XYZ file of C-alpha atoms in Angstrom:
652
model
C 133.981 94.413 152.185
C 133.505 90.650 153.032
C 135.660 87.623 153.123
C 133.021 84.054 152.385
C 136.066 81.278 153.210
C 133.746 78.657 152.944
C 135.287 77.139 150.257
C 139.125 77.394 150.858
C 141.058 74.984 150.544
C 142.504 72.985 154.022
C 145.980 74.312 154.974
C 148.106 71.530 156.492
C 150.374 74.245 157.726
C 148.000 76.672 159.143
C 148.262 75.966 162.674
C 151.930 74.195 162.800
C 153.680 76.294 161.411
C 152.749 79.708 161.299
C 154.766 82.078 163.736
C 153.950 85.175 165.848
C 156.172 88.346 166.463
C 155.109 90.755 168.824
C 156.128 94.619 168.326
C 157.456 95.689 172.135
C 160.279 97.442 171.470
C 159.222 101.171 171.568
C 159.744 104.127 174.351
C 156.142 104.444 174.997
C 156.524 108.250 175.029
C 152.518 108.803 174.460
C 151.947 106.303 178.104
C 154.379 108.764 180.122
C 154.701 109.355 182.924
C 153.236 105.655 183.367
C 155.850 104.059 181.633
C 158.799 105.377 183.523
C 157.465 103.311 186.156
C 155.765 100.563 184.501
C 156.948 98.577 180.621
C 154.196 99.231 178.197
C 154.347 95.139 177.664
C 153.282 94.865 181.389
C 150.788 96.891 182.011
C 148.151 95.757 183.785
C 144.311 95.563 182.564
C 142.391 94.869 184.985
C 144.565 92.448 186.524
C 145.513 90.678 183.135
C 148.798 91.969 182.092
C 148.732 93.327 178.723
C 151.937 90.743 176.879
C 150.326 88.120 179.229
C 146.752 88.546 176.935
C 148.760 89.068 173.475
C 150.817 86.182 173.840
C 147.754 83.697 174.963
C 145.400 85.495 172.523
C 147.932 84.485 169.985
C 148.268 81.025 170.999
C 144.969 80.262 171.250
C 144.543 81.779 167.578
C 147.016 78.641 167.067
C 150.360 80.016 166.870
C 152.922 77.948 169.172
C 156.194 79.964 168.093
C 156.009 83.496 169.105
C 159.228 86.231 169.134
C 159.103 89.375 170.880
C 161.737 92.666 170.138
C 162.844 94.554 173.100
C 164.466 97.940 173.496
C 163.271 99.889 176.403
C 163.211 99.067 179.680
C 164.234 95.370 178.237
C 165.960 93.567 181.421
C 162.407 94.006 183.359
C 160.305 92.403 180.043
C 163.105 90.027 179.886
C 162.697 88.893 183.349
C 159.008 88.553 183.671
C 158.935 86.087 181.308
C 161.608 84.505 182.826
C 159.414 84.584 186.074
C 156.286 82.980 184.375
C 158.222 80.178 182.063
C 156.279 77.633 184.819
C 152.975 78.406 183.296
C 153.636 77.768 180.010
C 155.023 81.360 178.703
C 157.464 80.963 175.554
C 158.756 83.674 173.601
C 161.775 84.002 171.961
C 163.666 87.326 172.483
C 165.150 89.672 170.119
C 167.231 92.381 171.312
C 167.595 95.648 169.344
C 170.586 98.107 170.573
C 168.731 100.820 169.240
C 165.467 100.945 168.313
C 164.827 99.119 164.566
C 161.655 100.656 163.723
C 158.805 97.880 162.809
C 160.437 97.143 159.854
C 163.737 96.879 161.254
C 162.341 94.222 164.124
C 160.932 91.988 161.089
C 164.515 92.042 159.592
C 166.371 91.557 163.428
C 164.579 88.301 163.574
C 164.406 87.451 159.986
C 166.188 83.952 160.848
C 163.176 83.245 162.814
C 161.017 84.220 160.993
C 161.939 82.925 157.345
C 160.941 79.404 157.022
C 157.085 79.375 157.595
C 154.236 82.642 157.019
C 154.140 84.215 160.374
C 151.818 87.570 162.130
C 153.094 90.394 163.334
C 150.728 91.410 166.489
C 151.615 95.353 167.647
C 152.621 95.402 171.105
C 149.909 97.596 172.197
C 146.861 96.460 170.606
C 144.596 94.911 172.769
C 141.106 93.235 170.982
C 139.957 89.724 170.411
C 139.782 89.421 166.450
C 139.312 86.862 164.157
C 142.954 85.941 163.951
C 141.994 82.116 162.845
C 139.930 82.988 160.272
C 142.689 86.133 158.574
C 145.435 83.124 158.703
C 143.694 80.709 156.847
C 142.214 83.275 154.018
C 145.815 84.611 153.805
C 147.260 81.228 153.024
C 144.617 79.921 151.044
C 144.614 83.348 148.680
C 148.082 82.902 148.283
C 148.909 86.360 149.589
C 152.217 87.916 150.051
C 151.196 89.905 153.158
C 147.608 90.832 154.520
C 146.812 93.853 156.313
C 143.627 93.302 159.264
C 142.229 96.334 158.741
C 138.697 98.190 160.206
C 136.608 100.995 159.800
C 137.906 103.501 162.232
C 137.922 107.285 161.836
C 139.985 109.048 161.409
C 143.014 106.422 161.263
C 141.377 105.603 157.686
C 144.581 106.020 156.037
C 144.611 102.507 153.893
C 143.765 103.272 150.445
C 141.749 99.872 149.028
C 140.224 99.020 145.262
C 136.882 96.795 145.248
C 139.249 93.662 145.059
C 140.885 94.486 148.344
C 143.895 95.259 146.974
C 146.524 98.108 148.622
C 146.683 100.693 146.942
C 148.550 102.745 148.792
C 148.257 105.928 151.820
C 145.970 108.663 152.310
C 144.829 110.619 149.382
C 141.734 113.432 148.819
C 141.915 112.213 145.605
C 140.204 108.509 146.834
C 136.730 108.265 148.010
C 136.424 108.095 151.526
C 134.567 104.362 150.833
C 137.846 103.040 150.221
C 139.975 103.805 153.211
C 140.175 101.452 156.458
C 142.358 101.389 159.359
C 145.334 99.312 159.957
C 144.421 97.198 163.330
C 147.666 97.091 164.035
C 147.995 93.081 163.234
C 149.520 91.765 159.490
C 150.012 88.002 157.770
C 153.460 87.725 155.725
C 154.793 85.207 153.842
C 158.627 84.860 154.182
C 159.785 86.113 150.835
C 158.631 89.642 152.052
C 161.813 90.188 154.377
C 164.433 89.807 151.343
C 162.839 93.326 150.566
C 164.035 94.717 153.779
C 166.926 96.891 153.915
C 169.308 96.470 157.023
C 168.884 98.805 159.897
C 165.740 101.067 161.303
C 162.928 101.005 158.641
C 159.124 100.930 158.311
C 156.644 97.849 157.809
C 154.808 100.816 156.001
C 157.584 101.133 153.431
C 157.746 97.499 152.900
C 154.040 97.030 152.090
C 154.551 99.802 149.029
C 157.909 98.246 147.840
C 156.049 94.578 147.691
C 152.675 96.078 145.967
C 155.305 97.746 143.412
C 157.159 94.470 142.857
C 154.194 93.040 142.031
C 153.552 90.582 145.139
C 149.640 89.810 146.239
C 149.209 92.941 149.085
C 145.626 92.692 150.244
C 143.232 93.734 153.386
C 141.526 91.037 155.878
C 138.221 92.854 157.467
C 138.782 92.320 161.158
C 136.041 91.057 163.084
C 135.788 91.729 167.156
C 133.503 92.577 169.900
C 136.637 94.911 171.556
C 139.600 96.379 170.077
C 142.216 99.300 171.361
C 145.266 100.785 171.112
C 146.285 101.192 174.758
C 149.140 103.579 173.446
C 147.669 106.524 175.451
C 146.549 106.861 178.707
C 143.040 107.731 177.537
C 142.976 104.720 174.910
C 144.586 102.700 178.104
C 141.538 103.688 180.754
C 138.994 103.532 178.044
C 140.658 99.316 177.375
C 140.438 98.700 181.248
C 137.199 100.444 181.419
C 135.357 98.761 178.718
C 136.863 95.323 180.452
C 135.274 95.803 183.304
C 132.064 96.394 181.443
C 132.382 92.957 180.575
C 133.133 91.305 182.925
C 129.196 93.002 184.319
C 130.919 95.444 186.821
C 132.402 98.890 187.452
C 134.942 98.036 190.385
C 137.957 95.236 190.018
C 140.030 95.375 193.051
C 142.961 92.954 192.732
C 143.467 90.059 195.549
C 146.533 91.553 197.257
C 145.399 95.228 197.584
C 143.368 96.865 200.972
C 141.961 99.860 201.476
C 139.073 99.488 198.526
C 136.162 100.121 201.623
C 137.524 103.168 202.387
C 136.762 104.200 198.756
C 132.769 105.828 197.938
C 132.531 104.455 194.359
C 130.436 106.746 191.802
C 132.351 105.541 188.655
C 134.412 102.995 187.432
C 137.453 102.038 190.294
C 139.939 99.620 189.503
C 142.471 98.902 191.946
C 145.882 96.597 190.621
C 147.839 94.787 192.534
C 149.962 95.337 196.212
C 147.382 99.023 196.099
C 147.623 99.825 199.687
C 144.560 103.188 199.708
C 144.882 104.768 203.218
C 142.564 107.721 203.390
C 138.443 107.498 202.234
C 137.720 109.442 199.165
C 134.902 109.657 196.895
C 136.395 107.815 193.457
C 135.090 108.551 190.256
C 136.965 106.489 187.341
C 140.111 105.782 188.449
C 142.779 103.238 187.705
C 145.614 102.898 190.505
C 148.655 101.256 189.389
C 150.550 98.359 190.894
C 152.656 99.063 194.476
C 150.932 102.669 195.121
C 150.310 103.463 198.536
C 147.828 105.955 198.166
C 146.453 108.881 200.564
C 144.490 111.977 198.534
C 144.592 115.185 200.061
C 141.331 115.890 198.156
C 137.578 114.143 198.810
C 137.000 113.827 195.426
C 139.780 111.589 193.361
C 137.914 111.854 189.171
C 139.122 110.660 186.005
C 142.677 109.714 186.147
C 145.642 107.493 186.503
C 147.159 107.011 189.997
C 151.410 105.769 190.123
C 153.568 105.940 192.588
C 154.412 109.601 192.399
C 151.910 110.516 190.358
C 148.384 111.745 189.343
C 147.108 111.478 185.166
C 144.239 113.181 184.063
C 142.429 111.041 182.061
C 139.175 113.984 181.502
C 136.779 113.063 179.102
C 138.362 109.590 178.452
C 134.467 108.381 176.964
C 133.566 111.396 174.972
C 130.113 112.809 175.527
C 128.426 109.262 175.110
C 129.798 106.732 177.107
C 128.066 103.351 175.611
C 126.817 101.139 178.611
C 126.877 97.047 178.506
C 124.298 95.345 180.258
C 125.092 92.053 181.255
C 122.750 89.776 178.848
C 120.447 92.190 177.531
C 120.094 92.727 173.317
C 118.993 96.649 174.009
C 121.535 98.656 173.525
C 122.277 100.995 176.434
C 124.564 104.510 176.589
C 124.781 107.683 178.537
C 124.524 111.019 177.475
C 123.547 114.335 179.303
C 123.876 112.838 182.529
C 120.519 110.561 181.129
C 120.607 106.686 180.046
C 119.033 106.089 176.740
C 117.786 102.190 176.449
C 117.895 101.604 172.358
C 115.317 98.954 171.287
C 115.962 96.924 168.151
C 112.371 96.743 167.535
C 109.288 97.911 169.590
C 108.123 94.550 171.241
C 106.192 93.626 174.371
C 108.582 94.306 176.681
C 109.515 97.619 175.531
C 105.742 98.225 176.261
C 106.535 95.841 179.605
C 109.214 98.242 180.413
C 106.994 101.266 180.633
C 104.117 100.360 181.477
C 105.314 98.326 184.753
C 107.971 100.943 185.546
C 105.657 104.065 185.548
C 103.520 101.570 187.581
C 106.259 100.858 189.993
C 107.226 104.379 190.357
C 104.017 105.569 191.155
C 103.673 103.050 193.579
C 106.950 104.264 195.404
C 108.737 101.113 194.381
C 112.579 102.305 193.833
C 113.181 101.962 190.047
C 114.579 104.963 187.573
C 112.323 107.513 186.191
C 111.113 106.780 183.116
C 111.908 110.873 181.362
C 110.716 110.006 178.055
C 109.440 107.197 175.587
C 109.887 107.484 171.871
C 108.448 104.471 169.769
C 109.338 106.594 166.788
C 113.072 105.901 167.603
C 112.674 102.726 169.370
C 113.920 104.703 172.876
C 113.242 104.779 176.701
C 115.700 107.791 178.507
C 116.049 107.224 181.635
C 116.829 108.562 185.060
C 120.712 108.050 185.956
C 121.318 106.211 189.086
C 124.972 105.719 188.199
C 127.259 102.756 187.874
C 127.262 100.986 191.665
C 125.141 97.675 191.324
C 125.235 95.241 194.229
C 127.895 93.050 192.331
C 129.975 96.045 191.869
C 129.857 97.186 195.506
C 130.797 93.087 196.944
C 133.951 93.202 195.051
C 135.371 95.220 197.847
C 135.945 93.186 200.855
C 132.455 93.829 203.091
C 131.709 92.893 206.447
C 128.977 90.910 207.778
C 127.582 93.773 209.209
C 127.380 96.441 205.808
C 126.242 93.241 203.670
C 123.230 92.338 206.222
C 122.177 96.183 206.196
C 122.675 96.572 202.043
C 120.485 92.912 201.742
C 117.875 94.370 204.457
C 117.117 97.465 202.635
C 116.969 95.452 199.712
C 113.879 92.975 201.089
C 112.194 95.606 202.975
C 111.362 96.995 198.790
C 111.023 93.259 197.788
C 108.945 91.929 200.863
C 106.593 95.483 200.063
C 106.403 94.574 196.255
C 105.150 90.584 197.160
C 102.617 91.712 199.854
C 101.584 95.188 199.451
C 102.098 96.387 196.230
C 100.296 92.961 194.345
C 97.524 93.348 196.037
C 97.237 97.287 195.045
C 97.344 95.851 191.442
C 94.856 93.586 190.084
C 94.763 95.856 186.840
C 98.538 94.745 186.175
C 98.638 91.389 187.242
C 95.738 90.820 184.822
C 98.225 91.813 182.372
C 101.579 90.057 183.288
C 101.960 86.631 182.210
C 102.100 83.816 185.192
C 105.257 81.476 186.331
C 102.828 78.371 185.686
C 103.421 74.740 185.030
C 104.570 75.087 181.525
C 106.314 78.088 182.412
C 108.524 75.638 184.911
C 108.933 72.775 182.681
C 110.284 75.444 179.756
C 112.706 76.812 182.442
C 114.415 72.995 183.183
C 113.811 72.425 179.260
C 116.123 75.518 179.240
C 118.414 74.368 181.137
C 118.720 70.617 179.622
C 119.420 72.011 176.555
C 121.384 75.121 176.719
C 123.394 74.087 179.356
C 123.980 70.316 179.868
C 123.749 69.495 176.069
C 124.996 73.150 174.987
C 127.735 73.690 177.201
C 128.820 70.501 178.202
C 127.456 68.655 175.374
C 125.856 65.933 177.243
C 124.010 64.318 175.105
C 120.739 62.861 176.900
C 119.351 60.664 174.414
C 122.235 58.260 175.130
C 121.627 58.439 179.030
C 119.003 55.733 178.796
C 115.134 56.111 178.394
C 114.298 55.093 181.704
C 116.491 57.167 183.432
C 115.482 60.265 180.982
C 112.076 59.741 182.200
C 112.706 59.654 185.613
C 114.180 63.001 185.496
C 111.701 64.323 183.324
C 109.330 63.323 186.603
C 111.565 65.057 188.552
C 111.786 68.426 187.272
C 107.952 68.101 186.715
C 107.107 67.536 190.118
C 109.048 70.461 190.991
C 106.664 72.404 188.269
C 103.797 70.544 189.960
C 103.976 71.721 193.501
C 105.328 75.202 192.151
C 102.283 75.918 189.907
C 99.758 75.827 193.111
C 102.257 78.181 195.103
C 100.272 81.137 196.178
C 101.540 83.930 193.318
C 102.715 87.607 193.690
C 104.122 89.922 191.231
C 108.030 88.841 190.815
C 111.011 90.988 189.876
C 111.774 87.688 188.476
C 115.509 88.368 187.839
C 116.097 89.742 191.051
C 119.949 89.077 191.008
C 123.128 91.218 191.889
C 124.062 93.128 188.946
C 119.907 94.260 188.855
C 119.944 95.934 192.088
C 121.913 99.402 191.848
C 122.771 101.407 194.941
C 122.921 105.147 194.551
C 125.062 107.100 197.205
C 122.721 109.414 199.486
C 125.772 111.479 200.252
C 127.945 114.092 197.553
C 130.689 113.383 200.171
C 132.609 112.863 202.819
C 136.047 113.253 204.967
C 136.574 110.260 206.585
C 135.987 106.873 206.946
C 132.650 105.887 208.063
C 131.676 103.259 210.788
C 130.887 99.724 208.476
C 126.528 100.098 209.445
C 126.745 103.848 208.430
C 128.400 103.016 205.142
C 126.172 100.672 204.320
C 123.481 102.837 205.023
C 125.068 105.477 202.772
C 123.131 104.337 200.022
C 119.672 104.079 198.143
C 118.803 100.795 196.408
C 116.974 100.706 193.055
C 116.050 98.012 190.682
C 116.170 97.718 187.223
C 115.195 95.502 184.092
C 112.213 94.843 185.511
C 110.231 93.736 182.117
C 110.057 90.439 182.676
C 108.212 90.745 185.380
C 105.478 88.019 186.363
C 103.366 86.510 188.839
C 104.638 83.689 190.641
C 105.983 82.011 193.669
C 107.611 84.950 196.465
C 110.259 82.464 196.782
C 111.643 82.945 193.276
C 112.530 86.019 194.012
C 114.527 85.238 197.249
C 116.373 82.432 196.291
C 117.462 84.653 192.587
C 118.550 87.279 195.473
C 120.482 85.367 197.969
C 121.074 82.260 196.013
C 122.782 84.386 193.725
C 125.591 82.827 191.267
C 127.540 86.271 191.489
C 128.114 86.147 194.558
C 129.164 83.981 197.434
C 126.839 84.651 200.905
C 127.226 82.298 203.787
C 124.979 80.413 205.204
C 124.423 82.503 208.232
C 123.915 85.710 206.437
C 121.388 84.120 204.011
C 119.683 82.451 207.003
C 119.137 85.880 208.925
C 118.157 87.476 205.752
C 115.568 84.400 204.491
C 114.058 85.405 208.379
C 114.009 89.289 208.020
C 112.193 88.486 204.956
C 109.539 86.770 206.321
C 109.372 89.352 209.266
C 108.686 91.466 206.730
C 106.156 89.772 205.082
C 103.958 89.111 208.178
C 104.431 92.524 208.868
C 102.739 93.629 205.267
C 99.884 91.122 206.644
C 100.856 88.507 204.330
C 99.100 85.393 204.998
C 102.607 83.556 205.160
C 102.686 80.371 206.638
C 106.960 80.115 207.193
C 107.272 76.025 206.888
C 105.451 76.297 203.439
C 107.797 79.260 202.675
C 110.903 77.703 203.551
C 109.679 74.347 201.153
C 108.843 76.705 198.479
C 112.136 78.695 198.581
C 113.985 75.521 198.781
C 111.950 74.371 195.256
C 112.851 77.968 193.776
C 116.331 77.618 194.441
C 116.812 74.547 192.199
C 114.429 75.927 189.490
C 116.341 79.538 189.824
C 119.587 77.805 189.404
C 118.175 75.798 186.681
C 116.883 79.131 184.538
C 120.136 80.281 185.628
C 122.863 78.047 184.088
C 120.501 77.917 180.919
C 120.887 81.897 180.267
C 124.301 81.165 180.933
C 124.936 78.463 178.199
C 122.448 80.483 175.715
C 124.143 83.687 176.500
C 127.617 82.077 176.015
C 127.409 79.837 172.886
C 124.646 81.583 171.003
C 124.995 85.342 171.845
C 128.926 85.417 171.998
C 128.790 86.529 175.713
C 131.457 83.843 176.367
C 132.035 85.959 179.947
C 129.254 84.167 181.310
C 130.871 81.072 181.576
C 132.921 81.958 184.332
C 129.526 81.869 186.730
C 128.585 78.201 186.019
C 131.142 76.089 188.576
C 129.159 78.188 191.043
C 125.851 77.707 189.507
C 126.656 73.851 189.419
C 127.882 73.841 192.987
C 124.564 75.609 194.033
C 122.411 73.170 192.131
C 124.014 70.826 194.058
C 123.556 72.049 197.639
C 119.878 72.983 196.756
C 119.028 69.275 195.545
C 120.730 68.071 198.978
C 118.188 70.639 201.077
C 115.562 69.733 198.693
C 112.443 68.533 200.867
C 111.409 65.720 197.821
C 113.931 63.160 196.852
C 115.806 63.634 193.371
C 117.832 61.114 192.815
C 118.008 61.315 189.236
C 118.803 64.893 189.093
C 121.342 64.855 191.910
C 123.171 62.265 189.348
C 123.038 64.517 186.895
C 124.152 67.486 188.564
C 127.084 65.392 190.061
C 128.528 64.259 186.668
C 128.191 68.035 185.772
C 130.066 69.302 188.682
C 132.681 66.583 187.739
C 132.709 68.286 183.887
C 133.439 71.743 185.152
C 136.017 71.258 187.888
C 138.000 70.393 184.676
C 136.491 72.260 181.726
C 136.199 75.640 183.818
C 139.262 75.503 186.363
């Protein structure tokens, strides 16, 4: 089932008019005992509040009018969006004495909603569907109402003929090709609510009554990367989850909780707002809900929902495979039998990359997962688990200087013996891995010219002047220049945050632990590792403490950019720390470079729109890296400033 809206018609109306009703009225009796405490409207994902997403997904979908019903728990719904009317937040309220059903609510608000087409959002859907694309093909195919339906067993209840039509409910009497889901989101066109009786109904009655009348009731195919119903408290964790998944991380802890160090992460851990945890526990997928003060009598807190006064289990909220999303990569990655299985599209180089380097790596006692098995057959690597902590993860809890410096040393002591020791053990492999040379530089700021400052800011450089173009052309290839002749070593060569995993040494413990033994509680691993090459040492350094993901001081960095070069002296690396230091400072402008490409790339043409959020500090790193730069770039430096102009707006 496909929709091609290529041709349709333009619909004056289709942003300016069309209105949005959200469904909010209900008792939430599947979300106890978290509702008591907490309006299913308001719950929190992740620090997003749930109407908070609806309402903006709407309006960004291009819906200005929205209505809202309310029933239970109404005066606290009511006076939330009193409290945010400052940023924006409009909704008109309905109030239902007792509860109207979702048929009911349409006819409640019917004077609101009868002059213009308007779309009915559920209350506790959460998903990012193609909401712009379902209005217009519901206007333009002159439809009385359209249903945005999916594929998703077993809510196939939607009975559909080849035209799209409704038929009608579940049947065994219909081929299971043509039932769909309802999404939970449906288009009407005003006439509909003249067919709606006063008093508690159905929308589901409503759609048969305007099929039999003979009105145009038809199904949308939804389109989204995520969609749940947050109704229950395992679709609810598996929604916050899955968000943190995208957002490249398995803790959140919210600004105005404490307590999150005290916490041994070996699952997901998200922390809301005003948390106050007061005892160390190990935490193994756990949400805790606004204003809990929190102190487990148990070590090991697994799989459930923290309130107030009390304690949801949430046991086998992912099934028995749990699918795993890695940050940029096109593999597809999921867990199953305590194993990760790596899913390859097609067998290419770097699947080969992948094992051949990482049984290489292994061997030589460099910290990367077991490779268990390798099917080309099915396109599959398994893998050794090492869990869900990755450096990123572990720095969204508040860290002192003192656990960060001993996490980062541990880390260089493996990088420092992969430059200098293990390089030279491999002249079989380096043979084999292709070289960060001179055109291998100039693609990277080609990368980042395009991607990023014409993709993502679109910049267009052609009308910057041919002079100036060529000066900065110069530029970046005297960067390439003096790169090239750097003395090479095999490179990680994405050697950033969310590639370094820490696995906990411990099963676990009673108390909380002193900030160096804590830090030391773990063993660090690295991962996607196939693009490996051989290159400049400093690449790797500045990708590690240069990193975009997160924000190191100066001092730190300083003390680590010297252990590092301890190190290497002490591998008998023929290091010469004045070159090093010029090199590193080159790297860290063509890191950041490579950097804010992938992010542009990953954003516009792979969908990954999350990425975005890292460029302000990508920019503002460019920037401090072109000021320490040891050759003058005058020409870039403009460039970078207009940039960091660009996103101050664009991104904040």
């Amino acid at each position: 089932m496909s929709k091609d809206i290529s041709g349709a018609k333009d619909s004056e109306f289709l942003t300016q008019s069309i209105k949005g009703f959200i469904l909010a009225a209900g008792f939430s009796k599947r979300l106890r005992p978290i509702t008591e405490h907490i309006p299913k409207p308001l719950l929190p994902i992740a620090g997003e509040v749930l109407l908070d997403y609806v309402y903006n997904f709407l309006k960004s979908s291009g819906i200005e009018r929205i209505g809202i019903n309310l029933h239970y728990k109404a005066k606290e719904i009511e006076q939330y969006i009193k409290d945010i009317k400052e940023r924006g937040f409009s909704l008109t309220v309905f109030h239902e004495k007792e509860i109207l059903n979702t048929g009911g609510a349409l006819y409640n608000a019917r004077n609101f909603l009868k002059d213009s087409p308007f779309l009915v959002h559920n209350g506790d859907i959460y998903w990012d569907g193609n909401l712009k694309e379902a209005i217009k093909w519901h206007i333009d195919s002159g439809n009385s109402i359209t249903l945005l339906v999916h594929n998703c067993p077993p809510d196939n209840k939607l009975i559909v003929d080849e035209e799209d039509n409704l038929i009608g409910m579940n049947s065994s009497a219909f081929s299971l090709q043509s039932l769909f889901a309802f999404t939970g989101v449906a288009i009407y066109n005003p006439e509909v609510l003249e067919l709606l009786p006063e008093g508690p109904s159905s929308v589901i009655d409503l759609w048969l009554k305007a099929k039999a009348q003979g009105l145009k009731v038809k199904v949308f195919p939804a389109k989204y990367s995520f969609w749940y119903d947050i109704g229950t408290p395992k679709g609810f964790a598996r929604a916050v989850f899955d968000k943190l998944k995208r957002n490249f991380t398995s803790i959140y802890v919210h600004p105005t909780s404490t307590g999150c160090e005290l916490i041994e992460p070996q699952g997901n851990i998200v922390i809301e707002r005003n948390v106050r945890i007061k005892k160390s526990f190990i935490g193994k997928n756990i949400i805790i809900l606004p204003e809990t003060d929190f102190s487990p009598e148990t070590t090991l807190i697994s799989n459930c929902i923290v309130g107030k006064d009390f304690m949801l289990s949430i046991s086998n909220w992912q099934g028995k495979k749990e699918i795993l999303t890695h940050g940029g990569s096109t593999r597809n990655y999921f867990r199953e039998n305590d194993n990760v299985f790596c899913q390859w599209n097609e067998i290419n180089q770097e699947f080969d990359k992948t094992v051949t380097i990482g049984k290489f790596l292994k061997q030589k006692g460099f910290p990367v997962a077991e490779i268990i098995e390798v099917s080309k057959e099915q396109k599959l690597i398994i893998f050794e688990d090492l869990g869900d902590l990755t450096l990123y993860s572990w720095l969204q809890c508040k860290r002192n200087s003192e656990e960060i410096l001993n996490v980062y040393k541990k880390i260089i002591e493996h990088v420092a013996n992969l430059h200098w020791k293990i390089s030279f053990e491999a002249s079989e492999l380096k043979a084999n891995l292709p070289e960060f040379d001179y055109t291998y530089f100039i693609w990277e700021s080609e990368y980042f010219l395009k991607e990023c400052v014409e993709g993502v800011f679109k910049l267009n450089l052609s009308t910057i002047g041919d002079t100036y173009l060529a000066d900065l052309q110069q530029e970046l290839h005297l960067i390439a220049e003096k790169l090239s002749k750097a003395k090479k070593v095999i490179l990680h060569r994405d050697l950033q945050s969310q590639n370094i995993m820490l696995k906990s040494l411990n099963s676990c413990h009673s108390e909380a632990q002193s900030a160096e033994k804590s830090s030391l509680n773990y063993e660090v691993y690295f991962v996607d590792y196939q693009s490996a090459r051989c290159g400049p040492a400093g690449y790797d350094i500045a990708s590690l403490l240069w990193d975009p993901y997160v924000e190191l001081n100066d001092k730190i960095r300083q003390e680590l950019v010297n252990y590092y070069i301890e190190r290497a002296f002490n591998s008998l690396a023929n290091l010469q720390p004045l070159a090093f230091l010029e090199e590193l400072s080159l790297c860290r402008i063509q890191r950041h470079m490579q950097a804010l490409g992938a992010y542009g790339f990953l954003s516009l043409k792979r969908g990954k729109r999350n990425f975005l959020k890292f460029i302000p500090q990508a920019i503002k790193l460019l920037m401090e890296d072109i000021e320490e730069s040891p050759i003058e770039l005058p020409n870039l430096r403009n460039l970078i400033r207009k940039l960091k102009n660009f996103a101050h707006y664009r991104f904040c």
